[in-house]
Amino acid sequence: MRTKNSAEAAIEVILQAVKDAGYKAGQGVFLALDVASSEFYTGNGTYTFKKSSGKKLSPAELVAFYADLTSRYPIISIEDGCAESDWQTWKALTDKLGGK
């Protein structure tokens, strides 16, 4: 179940607005996310969604989360998907989604 403040809920609101405007997501309309991950990176290898759920993700879980979102929604770009200094997660993210 998606919570009111989840990333999925926000994406679904955007996709509903696209539909209400008479467009079709994935057919000429795609999404790009500017995640700003450095803002919720705790510095100890954990990403914490403080404002919404308080949920903590490991770098591997964060990459899996993005992979799941891109498999379910017409997302073609993720900007700042990892913290600026988290090079290992950048590599994992690029390896997983770089071809998309």
mmCIF file of N, CA, C and O in Angstrom:
data_model
loop_
_atom_site.group_PDB
_atom_site.id
_atom_site.type_symbol
_atom_site.label_atom_id
_atom_site.label_comp_id
_atom_site.label_asym_id
_atom_site.label_seq_id
_atom_site.Cartn_x
_atom_site.Cartn_y
_atom_site.Cartn_z
ATOM 1 N N MET A 1 0.826 -1.177 0.000
ATOM 2 C CA MET A 1 0.000 0.000 0.000
ATOM 3 C C MET A 1 0.876 1.250 0.000
ATOM 4 O O MET A 1 1.813 1.355 0.771
ATOM 5 N N ARG A 2 0.569 2.191 -0.848
ATOM 6 C CA ARG A 2 1.355 3.417 -0.927
ATOM 7 C C ARG A 2 0.876 4.400 0.132
ATOM 8 O O ARG A 2 -0.318 4.605 0.301
ATOM 9 N N THR A 3 1.825 5.005 0.804
ATOM 10 C CA THR A 3 1.444 6.013 1.780
ATOM 11 C C THR A 3 1.237 7.345 1.075
ATOM 12 O O THR A 3 1.737 7.568 -0.036
ATOM 13 N N LYS A 4 0.511 8.210 1.733
ATOM 14 C CA LYS A 4 0.176 9.519 1.168
ATOM 15 C C LYS A 4 1.422 10.309 0.776
ATOM 16 O O LYS A 4 1.425 11.008 -0.220
ATOM 17 N N ASN A 5 2.488 10.192 1.542
ATOM 18 C CA ASN A 5 3.700 10.971 1.307
ATOM 19 C C ASN A 5 4.798 10.185 0.600
ATOM 20 O O ASN A 5 5.949 10.544 0.674
ATOM 21 N N SER A 6 4.454 9.123 -0.085
ATOM 22 C CA SER A 6 5.468 8.294 -0.719
ATOM 23 C C SER A 6 5.865 8.847 -2.087
ATOM 24 O O SER A 6 5.138 9.642 -2.691
ATOM 25 N N ALA A 7 7.002 8.394 -2.561
ATOM 26 C CA ALA A 7 7.443 8.760 -3.911
ATOM 27 C C ALA A 7 6.435 8.287 -4.945
ATOM 28 O O ALA A 7 6.123 9.004 -5.904
ATOM 29 N N GLU A 8 5.907 7.098 -4.727
ATOM 30 C CA GLU A 8 4.922 6.551 -5.661
ATOM 31 C C GLU A 8 3.672 7.415 -5.709
ATOM 32 O O GLU A 8 3.120 7.673 -6.778
ATOM 33 N N ALA A 9 3.220 7.891 -4.550
ATOM 34 C CA ALA A 9 2.029 8.745 -4.514
ATOM 35 C C ALA A 9 2.277 10.037 -5.288
ATOM 36 O O ALA A 9 1.406 10.485 -6.046
ATOM 37 N N ALA A 10 3.446 10.619 -5.137
ATOM 38 C CA ALA A 10 3.772 11.838 -5.869
ATOM 39 C C ALA A 10 3.810 11.578 -7.377
ATOM 40 O O ALA A 10 3.270 12.365 -8.164
ATOM 41 N N ILE A 11 4.424 10.488 -7.776
ATOM 42 C CA ILE A 11 4.487 10.152 -9.201
ATOM 43 C C ILE A 11 3.086 9.925 -9.757
ATOM 44 O O ILE A 11 2.762 10.390 -10.856
ATOM 45 N N GLU A 12 2.251 9.257 -9.002
ATOM 46 C CA GLU A 12 0.895 8.986 -9.480
ATOM 47 C C GLU A 12 0.070 10.263 -9.616
ATOM 48 O O GLU A 12 -0.728 10.396 -10.540
ATOM 49 N N VAL A 13 0.286 11.242 -8.738
ATOM 50 C CA VAL A 13 -0.386 12.535 -8.874
ATOM 51 C C VAL A 13 0.064 13.219 -10.165
ATOM 52 O O VAL A 13 -0.754 13.770 -10.918
ATOM 53 N N ILE A 14 1.354 13.170 -10.440
ATOM 54 C CA ILE A 14 1.878 13.769 -11.680
ATOM 55 C C ILE A 14 1.298 13.063 -12.894
ATOM 56 O O ILE A 14 0.852 13.708 -13.856
ATOM 57 N N LEU A 15 1.274 11.748 -12.864
ATOM 58 C CA LEU A 15 0.736 10.996 -14.007
ATOM 59 C C LEU A 15 -0.758 11.259 -14.199
ATOM 60 O O LEU A 15 -1.237 11.311 -15.340
ATOM 61 N N GLN A 16 -1.494 11.460 -13.113
ATOM 62 C CA GLN A 16 -2.913 11.803 -13.231
ATOM 63 C C GLN A 16 -3.068 13.181 -13.864
ATOM 64 O O GLN A 16 -3.953 13.398 -14.699
ATOM 65 N N ALA A 17 -2.206 14.118 -13.504
ATOM 66 C CA ALA A 17 -2.245 15.453 -14.108
ATOM 67 C C ALA A 17 -1.946 15.383 -15.602
ATOM 68 O O ALA A 17 -2.570 16.082 -16.405
ATOM 69 N N VAL A 18 -0.990 14.539 -15.973
ATOM 70 C CA VAL A 18 -0.670 14.329 -17.393
ATOM 71 C C VAL A 18 -1.901 13.803 -18.121
ATOM 72 O O VAL A 18 -2.275 14.309 -19.187
ATOM 73 N N LYS A 19 -2.540 12.824 -17.539
ATOM 74 C CA LYS A 19 -3.751 12.237 -18.137
ATOM 75 C C LYS A 19 -4.872 13.273 -18.221
ATOM 76 O O LYS A 19 -5.542 13.390 -19.254
ATOM 77 N N ASP A 20 -5.077 14.026 -17.147
ATOM 78 C CA ASP A 20 -6.122 15.045 -17.125
ATOM 79 C C ASP A 20 -5.885 16.138 -18.169
ATOM 80 O O ASP A 20 -6.838 16.749 -18.654
ATOM 81 N N ALA A 21 -4.616 16.361 -18.511
ATOM 82 C CA ALA A 21 -4.273 17.355 -19.532
ATOM 83 C C ALA A 21 -4.434 16.805 -20.946
ATOM 84 O O ALA A 21 -4.223 17.516 -21.919
ATOM 85 N N GLY A 22 -4.804 15.529 -21.037
ATOM 86 C CA GLY A 22 -5.047 14.928 -22.341
ATOM 87 C C GLY A 22 -3.855 14.238 -22.969
ATOM 88 O O GLY A 22 -3.887 13.900 -24.147
ATOM 89 N N TYR A 23 -2.830 14.012 -22.186
ATOM 90 C CA TYR A 23 -1.639 13.340 -22.682
ATOM 91 C C TYR A 23 -1.568 11.933 -22.120
ATOM 92 O O TYR A 23 -2.281 11.571 -21.200
ATOM 93 N N LYS A 24 -0.653 11.148 -22.670
ATOM 94 C CA LYS A 24 -0.474 9.781 -22.213
ATOM 95 C C LYS A 24 0.988 9.576 -21.805
ATOM 96 O O LYS A 24 1.895 9.736 -22.617
ATOM 97 N N ALA A 25 1.191 9.245 -20.545
ATOM 98 C CA ALA A 25 2.540 9.012 -20.050
ATOM 99 C C ALA A 25 3.160 7.832 -20.777
ATOM 100 O O ALA A 25 2.503 6.827 -21.028
ATOM 101 N N GLY A 26 4.426 7.973 -21.122
ATOM 102 C CA GLY A 26 5.130 6.914 -21.833
ATOM 103 C C GLY A 26 4.982 7.019 -23.339
ATOM 104 O O GLY A 26 5.627 6.299 -24.085
ATOM 105 N N GLN A 27 4.116 7.905 -23.796
ATOM 106 C CA GLN A 27 3.930 8.144 -25.231
ATOM 107 C C GLN A 27 4.056 9.641 -25.473
ATOM 108 O O GLN A 27 3.067 10.352 -25.625
ATOM 109 N N GLY A 28 5.283 10.112 -25.458
ATOM 110 C CA GLY A 28 5.547 11.525 -25.649
ATOM 111 C C GLY A 28 5.736 12.288 -24.356
ATOM 112 O O GLY A 28 6.267 13.383 -24.354
ATOM 113 N N VAL A 29 5.297 11.737 -23.246
ATOM 114 C CA VAL A 29 5.490 12.360 -21.939
ATOM 115 C C VAL A 29 6.216 11.364 -21.041
ATOM 116 O O VAL A 29 5.755 10.239 -20.848
ATOM 117 N N PHE A 30 7.355 11.803 -20.540
ATOM 118 C CA PHE A 30 8.165 10.955 -19.668
ATOM 119 C C PHE A 30 8.533 11.756 -18.431
ATOM 120 O O PHE A 30 8.391 12.972 -18.400
ATOM 121 N N LEU A 31 9.019 11.076 -17.429
ATOM 122 C CA LEU A 31 9.366 11.721 -16.169
ATOM 123 C C LEU A 31 10.870 11.729 -15.946
ATOM 124 O O LEU A 31 11.569 10.795 -16.331
ATOM 125 N N ALA A 32 11.334 12.784 -15.289
ATOM 126 C CA ALA A 32 12.716 12.881 -14.828
ATOM 127 C C ALA A 32 12.654 13.239 -13.345
ATOM 128 O O ALA A 32 11.861 14.094 -12.943
ATOM 129 N N LEU A 33 13.450 12.566 -12.545
ATOM 130 C CA LEU A 33 13.474 12.813 -11.110
ATOM 131 C C LEU A 33 14.761 13.527 -10.733
ATOM 132 O O LEU A 33 15.839 13.128 -11.160
ATOM 133 N N ASP A 34 14.644 14.577 -9.941
ATOM 134 C CA ASP A 34 15.813 15.210 -9.331
ATOM 135 C C ASP A 34 15.735 14.873 -7.851
ATOM 136 O O ASP A 34 15.050 15.521 -7.079
ATOM 137 N N VAL A 35 16.412 13.810 -7.486
ATOM 138 C CA VAL A 35 16.257 13.202 -6.171
ATOM 139 C C VAL A 35 16.955 13.985 -5.053
ATOM 140 O O VAL A 35 16.488 13.991 -3.920
ATOM 141 N N ALA A 36 18.059 14.632 -5.345
ATOM 142 C CA ALA A 36 18.836 15.370 -4.339
ATOM 143 C C ALA A 36 19.218 14.467 -3.159
ATOM 144 O O ALA A 36 19.021 14.805 -2.000
ATOM 145 N N SER A 37 19.763 13.315 -3.470
ATOM 146 C CA SER A 37 20.070 12.308 -2.449
ATOM 147 C C SER A 37 21.046 12.761 -1.380
ATOM 148 O O SER A 37 21.014 12.241 -0.264
ATOM 149 N N SER A 38 21.909 13.712 -1.691
ATOM 150 C CA SER A 38 22.837 14.194 -0.664
ATOM 151 C C SER A 38 22.087 14.775 0.528
ATOM 152 O O SER A 38 22.601 14.800 1.642
ATOM 153 N N GLU A 39 20.864 15.227 0.301
ATOM 154 C CA GLU A 39 20.054 15.812 1.369
ATOM 155 C C GLU A 39 19.552 14.787 2.380
ATOM 156 O O GLU A 39 19.219 15.140 3.501
ATOM 157 N N PHE A 40 19.458 13.519 1.973
ATOM 158 C CA PHE A 40 18.985 12.508 2.919
ATOM 159 C C PHE A 40 19.980 11.365 3.116
ATOM 160 O O PHE A 40 19.652 10.306 3.626
ATOM 161 N N TYR A 41 21.232 11.624 2.735
ATOM 162 C CA TYR A 41 22.318 10.668 2.988
ATOM 163 C C TYR A 41 22.883 10.975 4.368
ATOM 164 O O TYR A 41 23.242 12.115 4.661
ATOM 165 N N THR A 42 22.944 9.986 5.234
ATOM 166 C CA THR A 42 23.386 10.225 6.608
ATOM 167 C C THR A 42 24.897 10.220 6.764
ATOM 168 O O THR A 42 25.398 10.561 7.827
ATOM 169 N N GLY A 43 25.606 9.808 5.725
ATOM 170 C CA GLY A 43 27.056 9.804 5.794
ATOM 171 C C GLY A 43 27.650 8.506 6.304
ATOM 172 O O GLY A 43 28.841 8.308 6.265
ATOM 173 N N ASN A 44 26.834 7.624 6.786
ATOM 174 C CA ASN A 44 27.340 6.341 7.279
ATOM 175 C C ASN A 44 26.842 5.188 6.414
ATOM 176 O O ASN A 44 26.668 4.075 6.893
ATOM 177 N N GLY A 45 26.595 5.481 5.149
ATOM 178 C CA GLY A 45 26.143 4.435 4.243
ATOM 179 C C GLY A 45 24.654 4.191 4.277
ATOM 180 O O GLY A 45 24.179 3.167 3.795
ATOM 181 N N THR A 46 23.897 5.129 4.836
ATOM 182 C CA THR A 46 22.452 4.975 4.930
ATOM 183 C C THR A 46 21.754 6.186 4.330
ATOM 184 O O THR A 46 22.181 7.318 4.522
ATOM 185 N N TYR A 47 20.683 5.921 3.625
ATOM 186 C CA TYR A 47 19.823 6.972 3.093
ATOM 187 C C TYR A 47 18.529 6.939 3.902
ATOM 188 O O TYR A 47 17.877 5.908 3.985
ATOM 189 N N THR A 48 18.181 8.059 4.519
ATOM 190 C CA THR A 48 17.020 8.109 5.407
ATOM 191 C C THR A 48 15.998 9.113 4.889
ATOM 192 O O THR A 48 16.296 10.297 4.752
ATOM 193 N N PHE A 49 14.793 8.615 4.630
ATOM 194 C CA PHE A 49 13.695 9.463 4.179
ATOM 195 C C PHE A 49 13.027 10.063 5.418
ATOM 196 O O PHE A 49 11.990 9.603 5.873
ATOM 197 N N LYS A 50 13.605 11.096 5.956
ATOM 198 C CA LYS A 50 13.160 11.671 7.223
ATOM 199 C C LYS A 50 11.780 12.310 7.142
ATOM 200 O O LYS A 50 10.947 12.120 8.010
ATOM 201 N N LYS A 51 11.548 13.098 6.120
ATOM 202 C CA LYS A 51 10.316 13.877 6.073
ATOM 203 C C LYS A 51 9.080 13.030 5.785
ATOM 204 O O LYS A 51 7.998 13.356 6.243
ATOM 205 N N SER A 52 9.226 11.969 5.023
ATOM 206 C CA SER A 52 8.033 11.192 4.687
ATOM 207 C C SER A 52 7.820 10.032 5.654
ATOM 208 O O SER A 52 6.913 10.039 6.463
ATOM 209 N N SER A 53 8.704 9.072 5.620
ATOM 210 C CA SER A 53 8.440 7.854 6.387
ATOM 211 C C SER A 53 9.471 7.555 7.470
ATOM 212 O O SER A 53 9.214 6.729 8.335
ATOM 213 N N GLY A 54 10.627 8.193 7.387
ATOM 214 C CA GLY A 54 11.707 7.845 8.300
ATOM 215 C C GLY A 54 12.404 6.555 7.915
ATOM 216 O O GLY A 54 13.291 6.085 8.602
ATOM 217 N N LYS A 55 11.993 5.987 6.798
ATOM 218 C CA LYS A 55 12.550 4.722 6.331
ATOM 219 C C LYS A 55 14.033 4.887 5.998
ATOM 220 O O LYS A 55 14.444 5.896 5.429
ATOM 221 N N LYS A 56 14.816 3.876 6.355
ATOM 222 C CA LYS A 56 16.248 3.881 6.083
ATOM 223 C C LYS A 56 16.556 2.814 5.046
ATOM 224 O O LYS A 56 16.094 1.677 5.158
ATOM 225 N N LEU A 57 17.349 3.194 4.052
ATOM 226 C CA LEU A 57 17.742 2.262 2.997
ATOM 227 C C LEU A 57 19.249 2.177 2.915
ATOM 228 O O LEU A 57 19.950 3.187 3.009
ATOM 229 N N SER A 58 19.740 0.976 2.696
ATOM 230 C CA SER A 58 21.155 0.802 2.396
ATOM 231 C C SER A 58 21.373 1.264 0.956
ATOM 232 O O SER A 58 20.406 1.412 0.202
ATOM 233 N N PRO A 59 22.617 1.469 0.552
ATOM 234 C CA PRO A 59 22.857 1.834 -0.843
ATOM 235 C C PRO A 59 22.266 0.823 -1.832
ATOM 236 O O PRO A 59 21.665 1.218 -2.830
ATOM 237 N N ALA A 60 22.393 -0.457 -1.557
ATOM 238 C CA ALA A 60 21.832 -1.477 -2.450
ATOM 239 C C ALA A 60 20.312 -1.379 -2.511
ATOM 240 O O ALA A 60 19.702 -1.542 -3.571
ATOM 241 N N GLU A 61 19.692 -1.111 -1.369
ATOM 242 C CA GLU A 61 18.233 -0.963 -1.343
ATOM 243 C C GLU A 61 17.788 0.285 -2.094
ATOM 244 O O GLU A 61 16.745 0.277 -2.751
ATOM 245 N N LEU A 62 18.585 1.353 -2.017
ATOM 246 C CA LEU A 62 18.264 2.578 -2.757
ATOM 247 C C LEU A 62 18.288 2.313 -4.262
ATOM 248 O O LEU A 62 17.374 2.705 -4.988
ATOM 249 N N VAL A 63 19.313 1.626 -4.726
ATOM 250 C CA VAL A 63 19.412 1.278 -6.149
ATOM 251 C C VAL A 63 18.227 0.402 -6.554
ATOM 252 O O VAL A 63 17.608 0.624 -7.597
ATOM 253 N N ALA A 64 17.881 -0.562 -5.729
ATOM 254 C CA ALA A 64 16.733 -1.429 -6.024
ATOM 255 C C ALA A 64 15.433 -0.619 -6.058
ATOM 256 O O ALA A 64 14.552 -0.878 -6.885
ATOM 257 N N PHE A 65 15.309 0.363 -5.175
ATOM 258 C CA PHE A 65 14.134 1.241 -5.142
ATOM 259 C C PHE A 65 14.004 2.000 -6.458
ATOM 260 O O PHE A 65 12.936 2.047 -7.059
ATOM 261 N N TYR A 66 15.105 2.588 -6.930
ATOM 262 C CA TYR A 66 15.070 3.300 -8.214
ATOM 263 C C TYR A 66 14.761 2.342 -9.364
ATOM 264 O O TYR A 66 14.008 2.694 -10.275
ATOM 265 N N ALA A 67 15.341 1.163 -9.337
ATOM 266 C CA ALA A 67 15.076 0.181 -10.397
ATOM 267 C C ALA A 67 13.596 -0.191 -10.418
ATOM 268 O O ALA A 67 12.995 -0.306 -11.493
ATOM 269 N N ASP A 68 13.011 -0.349 -9.238
ATOM 270 C CA ASP A 68 11.587 -0.658 -9.161
ATOM 271 C C ASP A 68 10.753 0.493 -9.731
ATOM 272 O O ASP A 68 9.834 0.270 -10.523
ATOM 273 N N LEU A 69 11.075 1.726 -9.337
ATOM 274 C CA LEU A 69 10.322 2.874 -9.857
ATOM 275 C C LEU A 69 10.416 2.963 -11.379
ATOM 276 O O LEU A 69 9.409 3.188 -12.056
ATOM 277 N N THR A 70 11.624 2.772 -11.917
ATOM 278 C CA THR A 70 11.786 2.885 -13.373
ATOM 279 C C THR A 70 11.125 1.740 -14.116
ATOM 280 O O THR A 70 10.793 1.871 -15.287
ATOM 281 N N SER A 71 10.900 0.621 -13.438
ATOM 282 C CA SER A 71 10.205 -0.493 -14.091
ATOM 283 C C SER A 71 8.689 -0.272 -14.120
ATOM 284 O O SER A 71 7.999 -0.808 -14.977
ATOM 285 N N ARG A 72 8.183 0.540 -13.198
ATOM 286 C CA ARG A 72 6.732 0.744 -13.101
ATOM 287 C C ARG A 72 6.244 2.066 -13.680
ATOM 288 O O ARG A 72 5.060 2.209 -13.975
ATOM 289 N N TYR A 73 7.134 3.026 -13.828
ATOM 290 C CA TYR A 73 6.747 4.358 -14.292
ATOM 291 C C TYR A 73 7.646 4.779 -15.457
ATOM 292 O O TYR A 73 8.787 4.324 -15.568
ATOM 293 N N PRO A 74 7.168 5.705 -16.306
ATOM 294 C CA PRO A 74 7.958 6.128 -17.471
ATOM 295 C C PRO A 74 9.049 7.144 -17.108
ATOM 296 O O PRO A 74 9.054 8.284 -17.569
ATOM 297 N N ILE A 75 9.968 6.715 -16.253
ATOM 298 C CA ILE A 75 11.071 7.560 -15.792
ATOM 299 C C ILE A 75 12.255 7.349 -16.728
ATOM 300 O O ILE A 75 12.693 6.222 -16.926
ATOM 301 N N ILE A 76 12.753 8.444 -17.282
ATOM 302 C CA ILE A 76 13.879 8.329 -18.212
ATOM 303 C C ILE A 76 15.159 8.967 -17.686
ATOM 304 O O ILE A 76 16.204 8.844 -18.306
ATOM 305 N N SER A 77 15.069 9.656 -16.542
ATOM 306 C CA SER A 77 16.256 10.299 -15.998
ATOM 307 C C SER A 77 16.142 10.395 -14.484
ATOM 308 O O SER A 77 15.074 10.702 -13.953
ATOM 309 N N ILE A 78 17.256 10.111 -13.798
ATOM 310 C CA ILE A 78 17.345 10.306 -12.357
ATOM 311 C C ILE A 78 18.580 11.160 -12.103
ATOM 312 O O ILE A 78 19.707 10.723 -12.318
ATOM 313 N N GLU A 79 18.350 12.386 -11.679
ATOM 314 C CA GLU A 79 19.450 13.295 -11.374
ATOM 315 C C GLU A 79 19.740 13.228 -9.882
ATOM 316 O O GLU A 79 18.824 13.160 -9.066
ATOM 317 N N ASP A 80 21.005 13.256 -9.531
ATOM 318 C CA ASP A 80 21.429 13.217 -8.127
ATOM 319 C C ASP A 80 20.832 12.035 -7.378
ATOM 320 O O ASP A 80 20.333 12.165 -6.259
ATOM 321 N N GLY A 81 20.913 10.867 -7.990
ATOM 322 C CA GLY A 81 20.332 9.665 -7.403
ATOM 323 C C GLY A 81 21.062 9.162 -6.177
ATOM 324 O O GLY A 81 20.487 8.430 -5.374
ATOM 325 N N CYS A 82 22.322 9.556 -6.014
ATOM 326 C CA CYS A 82 23.124 9.148 -4.860
ATOM 327 C C CYS A 82 23.824 10.383 -4.306
ATOM 328 O O CYS A 82 23.932 11.399 -4.986
ATOM 329 N N ALA A 83 24.309 10.260 -3.096
ATOM 330 C CA ALA A 83 25.061 11.359 -2.496
ATOM 331 C C ALA A 83 26.303 11.650 -3.337
ATOM 332 O O ALA A 83 26.879 10.745 -3.961
ATOM 333 N N GLU A 84 26.710 12.903 -3.342
ATOM 334 C CA GLU A 84 27.836 13.330 -4.166
ATOM 335 C C GLU A 84 29.104 12.527 -3.932
ATOM 336 O O GLU A 84 29.872 12.291 -4.850
ATOM 337 N N SER A 85 29.329 12.103 -2.702
ATOM 338 C CA SER A 85 30.569 11.392 -2.367
ATOM 339 C C SER A 85 30.403 9.875 -2.287
ATOM 340 O O SER A 85 31.362 9.174 -1.965
ATOM 341 N N ASP A 86 29.237 9.379 -2.607
ATOM 342 C CA ASP A 86 28.964 7.945 -2.488
ATOM 343 C C ASP A 86 29.263 7.242 -3.811
ATOM 344 O O ASP A 86 28.372 6.781 -4.525
ATOM 345 N N TRP A 87 30.533 7.134 -4.134
ATOM 346 C CA TRP A 87 30.953 6.633 -5.451
ATOM 347 C C TRP A 87 30.584 5.173 -5.688
ATOM 348 O O TRP A 87 30.256 4.785 -6.804
ATOM 349 N N GLN A 88 30.605 4.357 -4.674
ATOM 350 C CA GLN A 88 30.252 2.942 -4.857
ATOM 351 C C GLN A 88 28.785 2.793 -5.263
ATOM 352 O O GLN A 88 28.453 1.972 -6.113
ATOM 353 N N THR A 89 27.920 3.597 -4.668
ATOM 354 C CA THR A 89 26.509 3.516 -5.034
ATOM 355 C C THR A 89 26.276 4.107 -6.417
ATOM 356 O O THR A 89 25.448 3.601 -7.177
ATOM 357 N N TRP A 90 27.013 5.156 -6.765
ATOM 358 C CA TRP A 90 26.914 5.691 -8.132
ATOM 359 C C TRP A 90 27.248 4.606 -9.150
ATOM 360 O O TRP A 90 26.572 4.454 -10.157
ATOM 361 N N LYS A 91 28.305 3.849 -8.873
ATOM 362 C CA LYS A 91 28.683 2.775 -9.794
ATOM 363 C C LYS A 91 27.583 1.723 -9.872
ATOM 364 O O LYS A 91 27.202 1.290 -10.956
ATOM 365 N N ALA A 92 27.051 1.329 -8.713
ATOM 366 C CA ALA A 92 25.981 0.323 -8.701
ATOM 367 C C ALA A 92 24.745 0.825 -9.444
ATOM 368 O O ALA A 92 24.121 0.075 -10.207
ATOM 369 N N LEU A 93 24.405 2.095 -9.250
ATOM 370 C CA LEU A 93 23.247 2.675 -9.925
ATOM 371 C C LEU A 93 23.469 2.734 -11.439
ATOM 372 O O LEU A 93 22.586 2.368 -12.228
ATOM 373 N N THR A 94 24.653 3.150 -11.833
ATOM 374 C CA THR A 94 24.979 3.207 -13.263
ATOM 375 C C THR A 94 24.989 1.810 -13.878
ATOM 376 O O THR A 94 24.463 1.607 -14.986
ATOM 377 N N ASP A 95 25.560 0.851 -13.170
ATOM 378 C CA ASP A 95 25.565 -0.533 -13.677
ATOM 379 C C ASP A 95 24.154 -1.058 -13.849
ATOM 380 O O ASP A 95 23.855 -1.757 -14.811
ATOM 381 N N LYS A 96 23.271 -0.721 -12.909
ATOM 382 C CA LYS A 96 21.893 -1.237 -12.928
ATOM 383 C C LYS A 96 21.000 -0.522 -13.950
ATOM 384 O O LYS A 96 20.246 -1.151 -14.663
ATOM 385 N N LEU A 97 21.108 0.808 -14.016
ATOM 386 C CA LEU A 97 20.166 1.584 -14.817
ATOM 387 C C LEU A 97 20.801 2.404 -15.935
ATOM 388 O O LEU A 97 20.075 3.045 -16.696
ATOM 389 N N GLY A 98 22.119 2.377 -16.041
ATOM 390 C CA GLY A 98 22.799 3.212 -17.022
ATOM 391 C C GLY A 98 22.392 3.001 -18.456
ATOM 392 O O GLY A 98 22.412 3.935 -19.251
ATOM 393 N N GLY A 99 21.967 1.805 -18.796
ATOM 394 C CA GLY A 99 21.541 1.519 -20.173
ATOM 395 C C GLY A 99 20.138 1.974 -20.489
ATOM 396 O O GLY A 99 19.712 1.947 -21.632
ATOM 397 N N LYS A 100 19.412 2.389 -19.457
ATOM 398 C CA LYS A 100 18.038 2.841 -19.661
ATOM 399 C C LYS A 100 18.031 4.287 -19.998
ATOM 400 O O LYS A 100 17.115 4.948 -20.197
#
